[in-house]
Amino acid sequence: MIQANRTATRTTEPGKSSAGRAQTSLRQVLWVLVLALALPAILVAGGGLYSVYRAEQRATDLRLQEITRAMSLSLDREIEKAEAALRVLASSPSIRTGDFAAFHRQAMEAGLAEPAWIALFEPDGKVLLNTRVPYGTPLPDSIRPETIRRVQETRRAELSDLAVRPATGQALVTLDVPVVIDGRVAYILSSAIGPEVFQKLIQDQRIAAGWNAAVLDRSGKIVARSRSPEQFIGQSARPRLLEAITASSEGQIDNVTLDGIPARTYFSRSQPFGWSFIISLPASELRAALQRPLIWLLVLAGVIVAGIVLAAHLSRQIAKPVDQLVASAKALGRGEPVTDASTHVLEFDAIRKALAEAATAIRMQKQSREEVIAHVAESEARLRLALNAGDLGSWEFTPSTGEFVTSATCRANFGRAADESFTYTDLVASTHPEDRAKQAEAVAEAMTNRTDLHVEYRVIWPDGSEHWIRVSGRTRIGTDGSLSMVGVSQNITKRREADERQALLLHELNHRVKNTLATVQSIASMTRRSAEAGDPNAWDAFMGRLQGLAKTHDLLTSTNWNGALLENVLRNELDPYQDPMQQRIRLRGPRVNLQPSAVLAMGLAVHELATNAVKYGSLSMMEGRVSVMWAVTTGPGPASLLVEWTESGGPRVKPPERQGFGTKLIQRGLAQQLGGDIKLDFAPAGIRCVITFPLKSVVVALDATEENEERYAS
């Protein structure tokens, strides 16, 4: 107020009354105007608050549905892991030789996910052994003849619902797997799994304290539960929930838990096994999320109404002086004189006076200013165009002051944001330690000798990544006599990587061509001996093997010779013989990435097995089937990759009188090259080939998750 009075005194001429003085301060008007303008922002905030609530509700539904789906898949993998483990046990030589005592010890050391027991049955229900008791203990016959009969007929694994076993009094789930020997189901291998396995699966997810998660079997009984499992395991879920699970494989419903808590329940049913995973979110949490936004919306509505009334009143008070000020600004813009008539607002009057004083000076400088601006704008446009065309960032460095001015593109070349501070010290710190001496020497030489700067070096971005930079510069003397250097920078990482990749590919191509020619030479030599021995199909077999080798090379080329998945190698050779229903050829096993040498050897081996199956084996008949299963096994020794080829449904197999070329090729390509162990069984029902490799000689890398959690998943 003191400053306002002084200003009014200076601007009021003698003789004028105080009635002509400005009565309202612009600061006061603006403070009130800010309040009025804030009200619409509050309205927008209210709308945003409601939108956030709706979005959060939809996101909650989507997130929990995805969690239940993921947990359902985890449940499938847990069951399939147990199945794969049983199938590995089912291939034990101890069963074939009848050494059940040895198999009992092997089953005890299998390291499965804490089953209650593992048992071996004969198809008539006689129990041969059970890991629950010492080997040799007399055991009663199985009380599940129907289950054993179905497993024997279907030759598929079967998972039971949760039931209390009379022998132990425990609530268990059983998994039965057939043991096929010489084309017939010789035994049934069974594993009893306690609810603790599935309970641990829920506990590992760290379900929120107020929520509830559960696993249901096919009949709707609770197998595992996050809240009070000891009370509810074995009970059936609510009928309404069971109806929803029966009607759809996944979804959500409003339900009441067995605890009597109203909740929104999300479920996902497993397709292979029919088990379900559910998560229940208490309805009270959803209601609380809705009540808070509604209260705030009512408060905001009241504030908005008051703000509208206040804004309308103030708009009338400031409209007239603002119009007068706008008129003065328009007159200034047209180059016309500006009048000094009072607006009765102190700050507006001061602005109008300043406009009037500036009008004359502006008219005098207008022409020269426009010429300068046009010239500068044209120069800057050309510079920006040139820099952008070359993807160059500009910079200027003054050693005497340490000032370092960079463009946004230059900072981006060093991994910095457009508005991020970047000093010359930061540039030196970001330079690769091995290249700092080269960078400093190049700059010092250019500054000392007044020569141009051209240097390429590596820089480390804040995220730790390494990039190549090309820097060019030229020295100049400023108007004040100071020496500085200006220049440009360019990110040349892609160019350097392209040069290195080209050199690597040329070297790798030379190596691969030599290996391929050696393989073709070996195949040609062996084929020649077969032709000299009187084999009329030697030439066709030779051409087929070359075509198989070419297909395998195409598969490796698509991955830049970084290896290939075992499943892709198998499909590369077997897909031409697959039926439209995908039932004739069955592939099952974990994700395994083979080395290039293993891909070539496995491709030739699978080609030989497939060719033999098409000519003489199961693929020569429409009802014939081929099953290829693989698994990563561990034991006392090094880890191994086990691949099992099984044919069925073909003509009766007769053991060959002599070892054929295909068998020799498999043994040389796999056994000698990769250190593998090959076992060929010419069973009457179909050929069975079991190949075992040391894992480190064939595998590039296993996915960390699959190696630890899905080693036996299909």
mmCIF file of N, CA, C and O in Angstrom, residues 124-196:
data_model
loop_
_atom_site.group_PDB
_atom_site.id
_atom_site.type_symbol
_atom_site.label_atom_id
_atom_site.label_comp_id
_atom_site.label_asym_id
_atom_site.label_seq_id
_atom_site.Cartn_x
_atom_site.Cartn_y
_atom_site.Cartn_z
ATOM 1 N N ASP A 124 -3.353 -106.302 -12.597
ATOM 2 C CA ASP A 124 -4.454 -106.940 -11.864
ATOM 3 C C ASP A 124 -4.655 -106.337 -10.472
ATOM 4 O O ASP A 124 -5.527 -106.785 -9.715
ATOM 5 N N GLY A 125 -3.918 -105.297 -10.134
ATOM 6 C CA GLY A 125 -4.101 -104.627 -8.845
ATOM 7 C C GLY A 125 -3.131 -105.078 -7.772
ATOM 8 O O GLY A 125 -3.127 -104.507 -6.679
ATOM 9 N N LYS A 126 -2.262 -106.019 -8.037
ATOM 10 C CA LYS A 126 -1.314 -106.482 -7.028
ATOM 11 C C LYS A 126 -0.248 -105.422 -6.808
ATOM 12 O O LYS A 126 0.328 -104.895 -7.753
ATOM 13 N N VAL A 127 0.036 -105.075 -5.560
ATOM 14 C CA VAL A 127 1.023 -104.062 -5.208
ATOM 15 C C VAL A 127 2.382 -104.738 -5.051
ATOM 16 O O VAL A 127 2.553 -105.625 -4.217
ATOM 17 N N LEU A 128 3.356 -104.298 -5.870
ATOM 18 C CA LEU A 128 4.695 -104.888 -5.825
ATOM 19 C C LEU A 128 5.591 -104.195 -4.807
ATOM 20 O O LEU A 128 6.425 -104.822 -4.173
ATOM 21 N N LEU A 129 5.428 -102.878 -4.677
ATOM 22 C CA LEU A 129 6.256 -102.140 -3.717
ATOM 23 C C LEU A 129 5.576 -100.830 -3.398
ATOM 24 O O LEU A 129 4.716 -100.348 -4.139
ATOM 25 N N ASN A 130 5.977 -100.263 -2.279
ATOM 26 C CA ASN A 130 5.440 -98.962 -1.847
ATOM 27 C C ASN A 130 6.519 -98.289 -1.014
ATOM 28 O O ASN A 130 7.030 -98.877 -0.050
ATOM 29 N N THR A 131 6.882 -97.060 -1.403
ATOM 30 C CA THR A 131 7.945 -96.350 -0.681
ATOM 31 C C THR A 131 7.518 -95.914 0.714
ATOM 32 O O THR A 131 8.343 -95.430 1.488
ATOM 33 N N ARG A 132 6.244 -96.074 1.043
ATOM 34 C CA ARG A 132 5.773 -95.728 2.379
ATOM 35 C C ARG A 132 6.281 -96.735 3.409
ATOM 36 O O ARG A 132 6.378 -96.423 4.608
ATOM 37 N N VAL A 133 6.589 -97.946 2.959
ATOM 38 C CA VAL A 133 7.072 -99.001 3.859
ATOM 39 C C VAL A 133 8.348 -99.587 3.267
ATOM 40 O O VAL A 133 8.616 -99.441 2.065
ATOM 41 N N PRO A 134 9.162 -100.280 4.041
ATOM 42 C CA PRO A 134 10.375 -100.909 3.513
ATOM 43 C C PRO A 134 10.026 -101.943 2.453
ATOM 44 O O PRO A 134 8.942 -102.541 2.445
ATOM 45 N N TYR A 135 10.980 -102.122 1.538
ATOM 46 C CA TYR A 135 10.754 -103.088 0.462
ATOM 47 C C TYR A 135 10.650 -104.497 1.067
ATOM 48 O O TYR A 135 11.405 -104.881 1.935
ATOM 49 N N GLY A 136 9.712 -105.271 0.556
ATOM 50 C CA GLY A 136 9.471 -106.626 1.031
ATOM 51 C C GLY A 136 8.338 -106.730 2.026
ATOM 52 O O GLY A 136 7.889 -107.838 2.345
ATOM 53 N N THR A 137 7.853 -105.600 2.531
ATOM 54 C CA THR A 137 6.716 -105.633 3.456
ATOM 55 C C THR A 137 5.461 -106.121 2.722
ATOM 56 O O THR A 137 5.144 -105.600 1.644
ATOM 57 N N PRO A 138 4.736 -107.092 3.235
ATOM 58 C CA PRO A 138 3.508 -107.557 2.564
ATOM 59 C C PRO A 138 2.520 -106.391 2.424
ATOM 60 O O PRO A 138 2.302 -105.632 3.348
ATOM 61 N N LEU A 139 1.926 -106.287 1.227
ATOM 62 C CA LEU A 139 1.016 -105.180 0.932
ATOM 63 C C LEU A 139 -0.299 -105.722 0.393
ATOM 64 O O LEU A 139 -0.324 -106.685 -0.389
ATOM 65 N N PRO A 140 -1.414 -105.110 0.792
ATOM 66 C CA PRO A 140 -2.706 -105.533 0.247
ATOM 67 C C PRO A 140 -2.859 -105.075 -1.195
ATOM 68 O O PRO A 140 -2.178 -104.169 -1.655
ATOM 69 N N ASP A 141 -3.778 -105.699 -1.912
ATOM 70 C CA ASP A 141 -4.040 -105.321 -3.306
ATOM 71 C C ASP A 141 -4.666 -103.936 -3.368
ATOM 72 O O ASP A 141 -5.212 -103.430 -2.386
ATOM 73 N N SER A 142 -4.570 -103.331 -4.554
ATOM 74 C CA SER A 142 -5.095 -101.975 -4.749
ATOM 75 C C SER A 142 -6.615 -101.968 -4.597
ATOM 76 O O SER A 142 -7.309 -102.925 -4.988
ATOM 77 N N ILE A 143 -7.128 -100.861 -4.016
ATOM 78 C CA ILE A 143 -8.581 -100.686 -3.876
ATOM 79 C C ILE A 143 -9.107 -99.776 -4.978
ATOM 80 O O ILE A 143 -10.235 -99.284 -4.887
ATOM 81 N N ARG A 144 -8.290 -99.528 -6.027
ATOM 82 C CA ARG A 144 -8.715 -98.680 -7.133
ATOM 83 C C ARG A 144 -8.634 -99.449 -8.450
ATOM 84 O O ARG A 144 -7.918 -99.061 -9.384
ATOM 85 N N PRO A 145 -9.357 -100.565 -8.571
ATOM 86 C CA PRO A 145 -9.263 -101.360 -9.814
ATOM 87 C C PRO A 145 -9.761 -100.596 -11.035
ATOM 88 O O PRO A 145 -9.225 -100.764 -12.129
ATOM 89 N N GLU A 146 -10.776 -99.743 -10.882
ATOM 90 C CA GLU A 146 -11.301 -99.008 -12.031
ATOM 91 C C GLU A 146 -10.255 -98.027 -12.566
ATOM 92 O O GLU A 146 -10.093 -97.881 -13.786
ATOM 93 N N THR A 147 -9.574 -97.357 -11.668
ATOM 94 C CA THR A 147 -8.538 -96.416 -12.100
ATOM 95 C C THR A 147 -7.414 -97.144 -12.826
ATOM 96 O O THR A 147 -6.948 -96.705 -13.888
ATOM 97 N N ILE A 148 -6.980 -98.281 -12.281
ATOM 98 C CA ILE A 148 -5.909 -99.054 -12.916
ATOM 99 C C ILE A 148 -6.351 -99.549 -14.289
ATOM 100 O O ILE A 148 -5.582 -99.532 -15.260
ATOM 101 N N ARG A 149 -7.612 -99.946 -14.388
ATOM 102 C CA ARG A 149 -8.123 -100.441 -15.678
ATOM 103 C C ARG A 149 -8.129 -99.317 -16.722
ATOM 104 O O ARG A 149 -7.729 -99.519 -17.873
ATOM 105 N N ARG A 150 -8.574 -98.105 -16.302
ATOM 106 C CA ARG A 150 -8.608 -96.998 -17.267
ATOM 107 C C ARG A 150 -7.205 -96.621 -17.722
ATOM 108 O O ARG A 150 -6.983 -96.350 -18.908
ATOM 109 N N VAL A 151 -6.247 -96.577 -16.808
ATOM 110 C CA VAL A 151 -4.877 -96.248 -17.181
ATOM 111 C C VAL A 151 -4.326 -97.299 -18.139
ATOM 112 O O VAL A 151 -3.627 -96.979 -19.111
ATOM 113 N N GLN A 152 -4.664 -98.585 -17.892
ATOM 114 C CA GLN A 152 -4.178 -99.652 -18.773
ATOM 115 C C GLN A 152 -4.801 -99.546 -20.161
ATOM 116 O O GLN A 152 -4.137 -99.765 -21.177
ATOM 117 N N GLU A 153 -6.071 -99.190 -20.231
ATOM 118 C CA GLU A 153 -6.741 -99.098 -21.526
ATOM 119 C C GLU A 153 -6.312 -97.859 -22.308
ATOM 120 O O GLU A 153 -6.063 -97.925 -23.501
ATOM 121 N N THR A 154 -6.256 -96.725 -21.633
ATOM 122 C CA THR A 154 -5.956 -95.466 -22.342
ATOM 123 C C THR A 154 -4.469 -95.225 -22.514
ATOM 124 O O THR A 154 -4.072 -94.438 -23.361
ATOM 125 N N ARG A 155 -3.657 -95.875 -21.649
ATOM 126 C CA ARG A 155 -2.217 -95.653 -21.648
ATOM 127 C C ARG A 155 -1.871 -94.185 -21.406
ATOM 128 O O ARG A 155 -0.873 -93.677 -21.887
ATOM 129 N N ARG A 156 -2.715 -93.494 -20.685
ATOM 130 C CA ARG A 156 -2.473 -92.095 -20.333
ATOM 131 C C ARG A 156 -2.453 -91.967 -18.813
ATOM 132 O O ARG A 156 -3.083 -92.740 -18.091
ATOM 133 N N ALA A 157 -1.744 -90.938 -18.379
ATOM 134 C CA ALA A 157 -1.695 -90.665 -16.948
ATOM 135 C C ALA A 157 -3.062 -90.183 -16.465
ATOM 136 O O ALA A 157 -3.802 -89.526 -17.207
ATOM 137 N N GLU A 158 -3.411 -90.497 -15.216
ATOM 138 C CA GLU A 158 -4.701 -90.084 -14.666
ATOM 139 C C GLU A 158 -4.478 -89.491 -13.271
ATOM 140 O O GLU A 158 -3.787 -90.065 -12.440
ATOM 141 N N LEU A 159 -5.107 -88.329 -13.060
ATOM 142 C CA LEU A 159 -5.026 -87.620 -11.787
ATOM 143 C C LEU A 159 -6.372 -87.729 -11.082
ATOM 144 O O LEU A 159 -7.405 -87.397 -11.659
ATOM 145 N N SER A 160 -6.360 -88.164 -9.838
ATOM 146 C CA SER A 160 -7.609 -88.342 -9.098
ATOM 147 C C SER A 160 -8.004 -87.056 -8.389
ATOM 148 O O SER A 160 -7.247 -86.094 -8.347
ATOM 149 N N ASP A 161 -9.221 -87.045 -7.830
ATOM 150 C CA ASP A 161 -9.647 -85.959 -6.960
ATOM 151 C C ASP A 161 -9.105 -86.210 -5.547
ATOM 152 O O ASP A 161 -8.564 -87.292 -5.244
ATOM 153 N N LEU A 162 -9.271 -85.230 -4.673
ATOM 154 C CA LEU A 162 -8.816 -85.363 -3.299
ATOM 155 C C LEU A 162 -9.706 -86.378 -2.575
ATOM 156 O O LEU A 162 -10.938 -86.290 -2.625
ATOM 157 N N ALA A 163 -9.075 -87.341 -1.909
ATOM 158 C CA ALA A 163 -9.839 -88.362 -1.187
ATOM 159 C C ALA A 163 -9.008 -88.851 -0.012
ATOM 160 O O ALA A 163 -7.771 -88.795 -0.021
ATOM 161 N N VAL A 164 -9.704 -89.342 1.023
ATOM 162 C CA VAL A 164 -9.043 -89.887 2.207
ATOM 163 C C VAL A 164 -8.735 -91.353 1.946
ATOM 164 O O VAL A 164 -9.638 -92.154 1.629
ATOM 165 N N ARG A 165 -7.456 -91.722 2.051
ATOM 166 C CA ARG A 165 -7.023 -93.098 1.786
ATOM 167 C C ARG A 165 -7.190 -93.935 3.060
ATOM 168 O O ARG A 165 -6.699 -93.562 4.130
ATOM 169 N N PRO A 166 -7.868 -95.091 2.957
ATOM 170 C CA PRO A 166 -8.096 -95.931 4.153
ATOM 171 C C PRO A 166 -6.793 -96.418 4.786
ATOM 172 O O PRO A 166 -6.712 -96.560 5.991
ATOM 173 N N ALA A 167 -5.784 -96.659 3.936
ATOM 174 C CA ALA A 167 -4.563 -97.245 4.483
ATOM 175 C C ALA A 167 -3.819 -96.287 5.406
ATOM 176 O O ALA A 167 -3.194 -96.703 6.377
ATOM 177 N N THR A 168 -3.897 -94.992 5.076
ATOM 178 C CA THR A 168 -3.142 -94.004 5.854
ATOM 179 C C THR A 168 -4.009 -93.024 6.611
ATOM 180 O O THR A 168 -3.544 -92.360 7.534
ATOM 181 N N GLY A 169 -5.284 -92.912 6.216
ATOM 182 C CA GLY A 169 -6.167 -91.924 6.842
ATOM 183 C C GLY A 169 -5.847 -90.508 6.423
ATOM 184 O O GLY A 169 -6.330 -89.564 7.031
ATOM 185 N N GLN A 170 -5.043 -90.322 5.362
ATOM 186 C CA GLN A 170 -4.665 -89.001 4.895
ATOM 187 C C GLN A 170 -5.498 -88.617 3.681
ATOM 188 O O GLN A 170 -5.900 -89.479 2.893
ATOM 189 N N ALA A 171 -5.713 -87.309 3.527
ATOM 190 C CA ALA A 171 -6.367 -86.781 2.331
ATOM 191 C C ALA A 171 -5.288 -86.615 1.272
ATOM 192 O O ALA A 171 -4.373 -85.818 1.438
ATOM 193 N N LEU A 172 -5.381 -87.360 0.165
ATOM 194 C CA LEU A 172 -4.329 -87.395 -0.829
ATOM 195 C C LEU A 172 -4.915 -87.299 -2.234
ATOM 196 O O LEU A 172 -6.105 -87.572 -2.452
ATOM 197 N N VAL A 173 -4.028 -86.971 -3.180
ATOM 198 C CA VAL A 173 -4.340 -86.989 -4.607
ATOM 199 C C VAL A 173 -3.374 -87.970 -5.245
ATOM 200 O O VAL A 173 -2.169 -87.931 -4.975
ATOM 201 N N THR A 174 -3.872 -88.859 -6.085
ATOM 202 C CA THR A 174 -3.018 -89.869 -6.704
ATOM 203 C C THR A 174 -2.840 -89.569 -8.182
ATOM 204 O O THR A 174 -3.769 -89.118 -8.863
ATOM 205 N N LEU A 175 -1.612 -89.839 -8.676
ATOM 206 C CA LEU A 175 -1.268 -89.681 -10.084
ATOM 207 C C LEU A 175 -0.744 -91.024 -10.569
ATOM 208 O O LEU A 175 0.254 -91.532 -10.054
ATOM 209 N N ASP A 176 -1.438 -91.636 -11.534
ATOM 210 C CA ASP A 176 -1.103 -92.956 -12.047
ATOM 211 C C ASP A 176 -0.574 -92.837 -13.468
ATOM 212 O O ASP A 176 -1.187 -92.185 -14.324
ATOM 213 N N VAL A 177 0.584 -93.533 -13.728
ATOM 214 C CA VAL A 177 1.230 -93.483 -15.042
ATOM 215 C C VAL A 177 1.493 -94.920 -15.489
ATOM 216 O O VAL A 177 2.002 -95.733 -14.711
ATOM 217 N N PRO A 178 1.170 -95.260 -16.769
ATOM 218 C CA PRO A 178 1.433 -96.617 -17.238
ATOM 219 C C PRO A 178 2.916 -96.841 -17.505
ATOM 220 O O PRO A 178 3.626 -95.943 -17.952
ATOM 221 N N VAL A 179 3.378 -98.048 -17.257
ATOM 222 C CA VAL A 179 4.743 -98.459 -17.577
ATOM 223 C C VAL A 179 4.639 -99.428 -18.757
ATOM 224 O O VAL A 179 4.171 -100.557 -18.617
ATOM 225 N N VAL A 180 5.036 -98.964 -19.942
ATOM 226 C CA VAL A 180 4.889 -99.732 -21.173
ATOM 227 C C VAL A 180 6.197 -100.448 -21.464
ATOM 228 O O VAL A 180 7.248 -99.820 -21.575
ATOM 229 N N ILE A 181 6.128 -101.763 -21.580
ATOM 230 C CA ILE A 181 7.291 -102.593 -21.897
ATOM 231 C C ILE A 181 6.901 -103.511 -23.046
ATOM 232 O O ILE A 181 5.889 -104.219 -22.968
ATOM 233 N N ASP A 182 7.683 -103.454 -24.106
ATOM 234 C CA ASP A 182 7.426 -104.287 -25.297
ATOM 235 C C ASP A 182 6.016 -104.071 -25.829
ATOM 236 O O ASP A 182 5.302 -105.010 -26.216
ATOM 237 N N GLY A 183 5.570 -102.850 -25.851
ATOM 238 C CA GLY A 183 4.292 -102.525 -26.454
ATOM 239 C C GLY A 183 3.076 -102.833 -25.614
ATOM 240 O O GLY A 183 1.947 -102.687 -26.090
ATOM 241 N N ARG A 184 3.225 -103.191 -24.349
ATOM 242 C CA ARG A 184 2.088 -103.480 -23.484
ATOM 243 C C ARG A 184 2.303 -102.806 -22.128
ATOM 244 O O ARG A 184 3.428 -102.496 -21.750
ATOM 245 N N VAL A 185 1.167 -102.544 -21.464
ATOM 246 C CA VAL A 185 1.232 -101.949 -20.137
ATOM 247 C C VAL A 185 1.570 -103.056 -19.141
ATOM 248 O O VAL A 185 0.723 -103.871 -18.786
ATOM 249 N N ALA A 186 2.820 -103.062 -18.723
ATOM 250 C CA ALA A 186 3.269 -104.122 -17.823
ATOM 251 C C ALA A 186 2.976 -103.787 -16.363
ATOM 252 O O ALA A 186 2.667 -104.674 -15.569
ATOM 253 N N TYR A 187 3.051 -102.491 -15.996
ATOM 254 C CA TYR A 187 2.836 -102.081 -14.609
ATOM 255 C C TYR A 187 2.162 -100.721 -14.596
ATOM 256 O O TYR A 187 2.086 -100.026 -15.619
ATOM 257 N N ILE A 188 1.709 -100.362 -13.429
ATOM 258 C CA ILE A 188 1.154 -99.027 -13.183
ATOM 259 C C ILE A 188 2.003 -98.388 -12.081
ATOM 260 O O ILE A 188 2.140 -98.956 -10.995
ATOM 261 N N LEU A 189 2.579 -97.223 -12.382
ATOM 262 C CA LEU A 189 3.377 -96.488 -11.410
ATOM 263 C C LEU A 189 2.521 -95.368 -10.838
ATOM 264 O O LEU A 189 1.968 -94.562 -11.584
ATOM 265 N N SER A 190 2.378 -95.353 -9.519
ATOM 266 C CA SER A 190 1.452 -94.409 -8.875
ATOM 267 C C SER A 190 2.194 -93.565 -7.843
ATOM 268 O O SER A 190 3.112 -94.040 -7.178
ATOM 269 N N SER A 191 1.779 -92.307 -7.742
ATOM 270 C CA SER A 191 2.339 -91.386 -6.758
ATOM 271 C C SER A 191 1.197 -90.719 -6.016
ATOM 272 O O SER A 191 0.267 -90.211 -6.640
ATOM 273 N N ALA A 192 1.274 -90.718 -4.702
ATOM 274 C CA ALA A 192 0.273 -90.024 -3.888
ATOM 275 C C ALA A 192 0.840 -88.669 -3.464
ATOM 276 O O ALA A 192 1.927 -88.596 -2.907
ATOM 277 N N ILE A 193 0.103 -87.636 -3.762
ATOM 278 C CA ILE A 193 0.565 -86.262 -3.497
ATOM 279 C C ILE A 193 -0.314 -85.661 -2.413
ATOM 280 O O ILE A 193 -1.542 -85.649 -2.539
ATOM 281 N N GLY A 194 0.300 -85.152 -1.374
ATOM 282 C CA GLY A 194 -0.443 -84.524 -0.290
ATOM 283 C C GLY A 194 -0.848 -83.096 -0.626
ATOM 284 O O GLY A 194 -0.253 -82.441 -1.490
ATOM 285 N N PRO A 195 -1.859 -82.563 0.038
ATOM 286 C CA PRO A 195 -2.282 -81.174 -0.202
ATOM 287 C C PRO A 195 -1.174 -80.168 0.092
ATOM 288 O O PRO A 195 -1.261 -79.024 -0.340
ATOM 289 N N GLU A 196 -0.134 -80.585 0.840
ATOM 290 C CA GLU A 196 0.915 -79.630 1.175
ATOM 291 C C GLU A 196 1.605 -79.081 -0.069
ATOM 292 O O GLU A 196 2.073 -77.929 -0.081
#
